Every structure is written in structure tokens, then in C-alpha cells.
PDB file of C-alpha atoms in Angstrom:
ATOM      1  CA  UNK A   1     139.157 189.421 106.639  1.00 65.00           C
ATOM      2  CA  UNK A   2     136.730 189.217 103.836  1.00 84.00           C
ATOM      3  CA  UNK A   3     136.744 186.628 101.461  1.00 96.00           C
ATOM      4  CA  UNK A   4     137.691 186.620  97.805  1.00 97.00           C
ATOM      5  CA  UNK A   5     135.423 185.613  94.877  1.00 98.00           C
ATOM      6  CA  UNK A   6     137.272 184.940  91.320  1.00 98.00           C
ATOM      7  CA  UNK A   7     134.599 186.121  88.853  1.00 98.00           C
ATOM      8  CA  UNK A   8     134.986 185.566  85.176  1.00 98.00           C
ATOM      9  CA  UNK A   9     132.205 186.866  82.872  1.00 97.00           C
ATOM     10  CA  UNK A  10     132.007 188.402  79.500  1.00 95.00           C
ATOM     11  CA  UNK A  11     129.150 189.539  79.365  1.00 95.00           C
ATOM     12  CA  UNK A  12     129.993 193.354  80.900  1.00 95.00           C
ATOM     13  CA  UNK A  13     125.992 193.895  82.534  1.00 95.00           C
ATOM     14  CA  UNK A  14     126.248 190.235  84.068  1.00 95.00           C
ATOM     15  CA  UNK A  15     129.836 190.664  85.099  1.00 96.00           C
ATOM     16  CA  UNK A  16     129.153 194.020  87.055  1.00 96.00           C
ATOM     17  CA  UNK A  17     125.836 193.339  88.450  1.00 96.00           C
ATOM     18  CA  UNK A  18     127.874 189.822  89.809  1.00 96.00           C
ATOM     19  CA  UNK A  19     130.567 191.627  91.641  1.00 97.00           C
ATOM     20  CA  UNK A  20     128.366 194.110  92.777  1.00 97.00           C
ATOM     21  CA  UNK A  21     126.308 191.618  94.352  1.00 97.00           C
ATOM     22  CA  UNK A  22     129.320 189.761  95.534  1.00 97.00           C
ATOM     23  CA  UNK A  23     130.507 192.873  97.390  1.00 97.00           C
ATOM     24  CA  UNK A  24     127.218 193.937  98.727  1.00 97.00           C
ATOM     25  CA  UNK A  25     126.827 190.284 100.443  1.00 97.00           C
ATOM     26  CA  UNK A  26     130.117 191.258 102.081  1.00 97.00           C
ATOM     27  CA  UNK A  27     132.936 189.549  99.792  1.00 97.00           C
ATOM     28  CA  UNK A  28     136.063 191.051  98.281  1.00 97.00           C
ATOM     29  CA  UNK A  29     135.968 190.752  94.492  1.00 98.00           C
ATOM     30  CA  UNK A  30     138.851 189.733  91.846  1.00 97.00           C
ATOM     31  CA  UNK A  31     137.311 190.881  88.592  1.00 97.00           C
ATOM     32  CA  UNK A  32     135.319 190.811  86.725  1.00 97.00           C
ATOM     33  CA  UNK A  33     137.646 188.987  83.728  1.00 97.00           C
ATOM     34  CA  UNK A  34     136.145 188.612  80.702  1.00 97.00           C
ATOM     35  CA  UNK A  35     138.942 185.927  79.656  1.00 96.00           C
ATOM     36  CA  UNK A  36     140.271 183.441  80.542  1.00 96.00           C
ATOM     37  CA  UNK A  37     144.546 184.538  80.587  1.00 95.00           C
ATOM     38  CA  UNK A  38     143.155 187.585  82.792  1.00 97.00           C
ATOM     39  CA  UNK A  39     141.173 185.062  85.595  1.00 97.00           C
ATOM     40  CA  UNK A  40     144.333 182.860  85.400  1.00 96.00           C
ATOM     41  CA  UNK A  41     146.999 185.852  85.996  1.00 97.00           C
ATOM     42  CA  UNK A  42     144.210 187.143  88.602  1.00 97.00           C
ATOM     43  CA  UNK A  43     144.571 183.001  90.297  1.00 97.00           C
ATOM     44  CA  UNK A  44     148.144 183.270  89.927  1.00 96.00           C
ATOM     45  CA  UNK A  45     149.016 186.503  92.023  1.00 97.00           C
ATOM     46  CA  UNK A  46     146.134 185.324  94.458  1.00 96.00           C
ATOM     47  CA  UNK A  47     143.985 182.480  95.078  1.00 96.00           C
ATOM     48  CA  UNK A  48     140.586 182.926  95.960  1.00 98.00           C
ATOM     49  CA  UNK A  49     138.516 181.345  98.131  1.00 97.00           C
ATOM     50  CA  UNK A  50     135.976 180.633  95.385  1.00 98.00           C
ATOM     51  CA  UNK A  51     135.256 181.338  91.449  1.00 98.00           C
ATOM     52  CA  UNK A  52     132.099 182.134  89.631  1.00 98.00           C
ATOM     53  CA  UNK A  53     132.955 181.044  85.917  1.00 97.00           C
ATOM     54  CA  UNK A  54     131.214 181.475  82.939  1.00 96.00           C
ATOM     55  CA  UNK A  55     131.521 178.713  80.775  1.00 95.00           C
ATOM     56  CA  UNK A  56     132.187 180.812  77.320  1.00 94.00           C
ATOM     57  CA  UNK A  57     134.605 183.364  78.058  1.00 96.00           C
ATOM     58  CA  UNK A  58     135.518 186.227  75.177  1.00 95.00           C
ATOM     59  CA  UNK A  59     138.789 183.991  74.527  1.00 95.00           C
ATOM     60  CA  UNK A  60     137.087 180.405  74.647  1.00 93.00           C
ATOM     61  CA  UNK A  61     135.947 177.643  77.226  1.00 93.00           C
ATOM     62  CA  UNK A  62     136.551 178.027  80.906  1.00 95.00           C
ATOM     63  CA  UNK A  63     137.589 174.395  81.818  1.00 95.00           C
ATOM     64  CA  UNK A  64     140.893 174.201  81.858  1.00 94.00           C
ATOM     65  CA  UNK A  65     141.124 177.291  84.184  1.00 96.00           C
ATOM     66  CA  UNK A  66     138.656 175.139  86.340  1.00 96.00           C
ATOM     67  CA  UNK A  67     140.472 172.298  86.289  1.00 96.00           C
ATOM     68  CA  UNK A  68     143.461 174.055  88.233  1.00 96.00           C
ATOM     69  CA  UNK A  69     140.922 175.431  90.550  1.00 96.00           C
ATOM     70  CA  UNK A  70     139.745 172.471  90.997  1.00 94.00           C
ATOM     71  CA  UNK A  71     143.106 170.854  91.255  1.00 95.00           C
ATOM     72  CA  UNK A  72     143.706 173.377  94.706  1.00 94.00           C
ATOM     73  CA  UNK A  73     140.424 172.792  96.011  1.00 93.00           C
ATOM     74  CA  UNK A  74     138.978 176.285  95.023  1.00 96.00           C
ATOM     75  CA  UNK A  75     135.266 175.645  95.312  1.00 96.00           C
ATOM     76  CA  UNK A  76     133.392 176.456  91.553  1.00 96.00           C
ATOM     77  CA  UNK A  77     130.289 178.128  90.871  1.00 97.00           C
ATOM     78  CA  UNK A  78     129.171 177.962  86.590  1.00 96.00           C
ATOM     79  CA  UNK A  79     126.937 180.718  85.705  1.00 94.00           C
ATOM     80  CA  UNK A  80     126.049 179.419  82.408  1.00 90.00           C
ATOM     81  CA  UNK A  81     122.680 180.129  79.828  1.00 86.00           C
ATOM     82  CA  UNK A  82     123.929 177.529  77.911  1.00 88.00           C
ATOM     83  CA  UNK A  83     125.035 174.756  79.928  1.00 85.00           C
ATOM     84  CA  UNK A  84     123.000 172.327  82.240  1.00 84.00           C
ATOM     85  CA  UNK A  85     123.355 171.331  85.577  1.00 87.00           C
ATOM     86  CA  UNK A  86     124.145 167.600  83.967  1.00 89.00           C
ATOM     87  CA  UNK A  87     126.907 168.839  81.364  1.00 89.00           C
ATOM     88  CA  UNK A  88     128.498 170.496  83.596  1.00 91.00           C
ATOM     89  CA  UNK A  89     128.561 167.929  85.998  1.00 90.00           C
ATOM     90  CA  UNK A  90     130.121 165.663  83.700  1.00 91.00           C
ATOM     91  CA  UNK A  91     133.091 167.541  83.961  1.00 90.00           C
ATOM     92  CA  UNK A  92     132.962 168.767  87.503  1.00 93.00           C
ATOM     93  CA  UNK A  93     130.879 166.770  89.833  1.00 91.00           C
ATOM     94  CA  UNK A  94     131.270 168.933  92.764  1.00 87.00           C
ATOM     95  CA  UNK A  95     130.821 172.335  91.224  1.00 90.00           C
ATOM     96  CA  UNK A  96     127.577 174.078  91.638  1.00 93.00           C
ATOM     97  CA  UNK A  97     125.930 175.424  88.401  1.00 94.00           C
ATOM     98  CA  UNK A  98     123.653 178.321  88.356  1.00 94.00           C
ATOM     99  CA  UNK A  99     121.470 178.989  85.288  1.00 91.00           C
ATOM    100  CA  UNK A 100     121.301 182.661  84.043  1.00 89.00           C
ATOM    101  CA  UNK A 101     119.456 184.621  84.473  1.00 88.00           C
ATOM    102  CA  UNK A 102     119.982 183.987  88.476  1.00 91.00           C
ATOM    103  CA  UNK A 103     118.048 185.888  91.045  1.00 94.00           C
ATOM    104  CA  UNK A 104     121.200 187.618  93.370  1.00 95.00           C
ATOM    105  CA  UNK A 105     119.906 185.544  96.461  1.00 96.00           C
ATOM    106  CA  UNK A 106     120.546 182.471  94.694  1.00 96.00           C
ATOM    107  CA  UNK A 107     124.221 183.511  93.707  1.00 96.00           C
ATOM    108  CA  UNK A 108     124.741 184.496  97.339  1.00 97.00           C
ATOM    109  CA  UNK A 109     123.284 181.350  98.753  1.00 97.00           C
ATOM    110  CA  UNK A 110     125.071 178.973  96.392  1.00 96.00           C
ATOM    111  CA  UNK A 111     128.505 180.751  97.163  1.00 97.00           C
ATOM    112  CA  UNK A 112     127.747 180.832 100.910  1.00 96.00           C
ATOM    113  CA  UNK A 113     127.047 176.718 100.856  1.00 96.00           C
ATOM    114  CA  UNK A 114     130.060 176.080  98.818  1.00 95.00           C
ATOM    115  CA  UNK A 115     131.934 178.090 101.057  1.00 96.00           C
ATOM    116  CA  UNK A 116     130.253 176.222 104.251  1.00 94.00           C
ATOM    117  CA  UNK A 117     130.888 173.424 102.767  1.00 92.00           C
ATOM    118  CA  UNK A 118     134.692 173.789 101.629  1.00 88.00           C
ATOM    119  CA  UNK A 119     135.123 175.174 105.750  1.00 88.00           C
ATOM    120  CA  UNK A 120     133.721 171.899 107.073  1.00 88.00           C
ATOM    121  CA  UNK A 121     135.787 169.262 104.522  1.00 82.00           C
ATOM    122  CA  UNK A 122     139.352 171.499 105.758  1.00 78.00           C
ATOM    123  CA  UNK A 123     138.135 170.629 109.642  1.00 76.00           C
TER     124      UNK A 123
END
């Protein structure tokens, strides 16, 4: 069984070329959502293994859908051109934060270590 990636981007080019790389590297995709009452229906009915969020969706800022992942130990991945690394941080010290443009091997990479890494804190 494949596992499922929450992606939530407005920006349509970014958003596709995401899931597509998401489903190339073998993943099943939820998505893309370009707001943030469609990503939290999407959590709702399903929750995913792991979320790539834009920080400013088409219907405002991303955190408090983050905070309920966060709250059942979904593991986060920001894919922000406007955030830093240490904003984000602030917020969420154990998401990841990925600065756009991003290469696709780096967005696979970082969502294969955050899954790793989710795998070995449930053992």
C-alpha cells in the first residue's frame, strides 16, 4: 500500500508539477487543494501520512490546518517563497521547510526523511 501525501498549493503549475512528482516517486496523492476548507475536508475523510503545505493558500494562512496535523502527528513539509526556514520554525519546530523553487529530488528526499523518521519515533 502506497502512501498518501496531503498537498495544498495555489499556485496551479506548482501544485501539479508537486503531485506529479509525488506520484512518480511512488506515493498516492490527495490534491492538489488550493485552500485551506478543501485540504481540511480532504484530512477529515482521510489522514495522510504526510502534508506538503503552502504557507499562503487562495483562502489565507495554512497554520491552523497544520496545527491539527501536527496535533495527530502527521509529519509537515512548507513549500514556501516567502517564508524562511527560521519563521517557520517558530511555529513548527519539527516541520521541514523547503524554499521554492525546489529541485523534485529535494521534495522527494525531504518527504522520504520525514517519513523515515515518523516510522522510527512509532517503533
Amino acid at each position: 500500500m502506497s502512501q498518501k501525501i496531503l498537498v495544498a498549493e495555489d499556485e496551479m503549475i506548482v501544485a501539479f508539477d508537486l503531485c506529479d512528482t509525488m506520484e512518480e516517486a511512488g506515493f498516492e496523492v490527495e490534491g492538489p487543494h488550493a485552500g485551506i476548507s478543501s485540504a481540511m475536508l480532504a484530512f477529515q475523510k482521510e489522514k495522510p501520512d504526510l502534508a506538503i503545505l503552502d504557507i499562503d493558500l487562495c483562502d489565507g494562512n495554512v497554520f491552523a490546518l497544520a496545527r491539527v496535523l501536527d496535533e495527530e502527528q502527521v509529519p509537515i513539509i512548507f513549500h514556501s517563497g516567502r517564508y524562511s526556514s527560521k519563521q517557520v520554525k517558530a511555529h513548527f519546530p519539527s516541520a521541514r521547510t523547503l524554499q521554492k523553487p525546489c529541485p523534485p529530488s529535494a521534495v522527494i528526499a525531504a518527504v522520504k526523511e520525514a517519513l523515515q523518521e515518523c516510522a522510527a519515533l512509532a517503533d
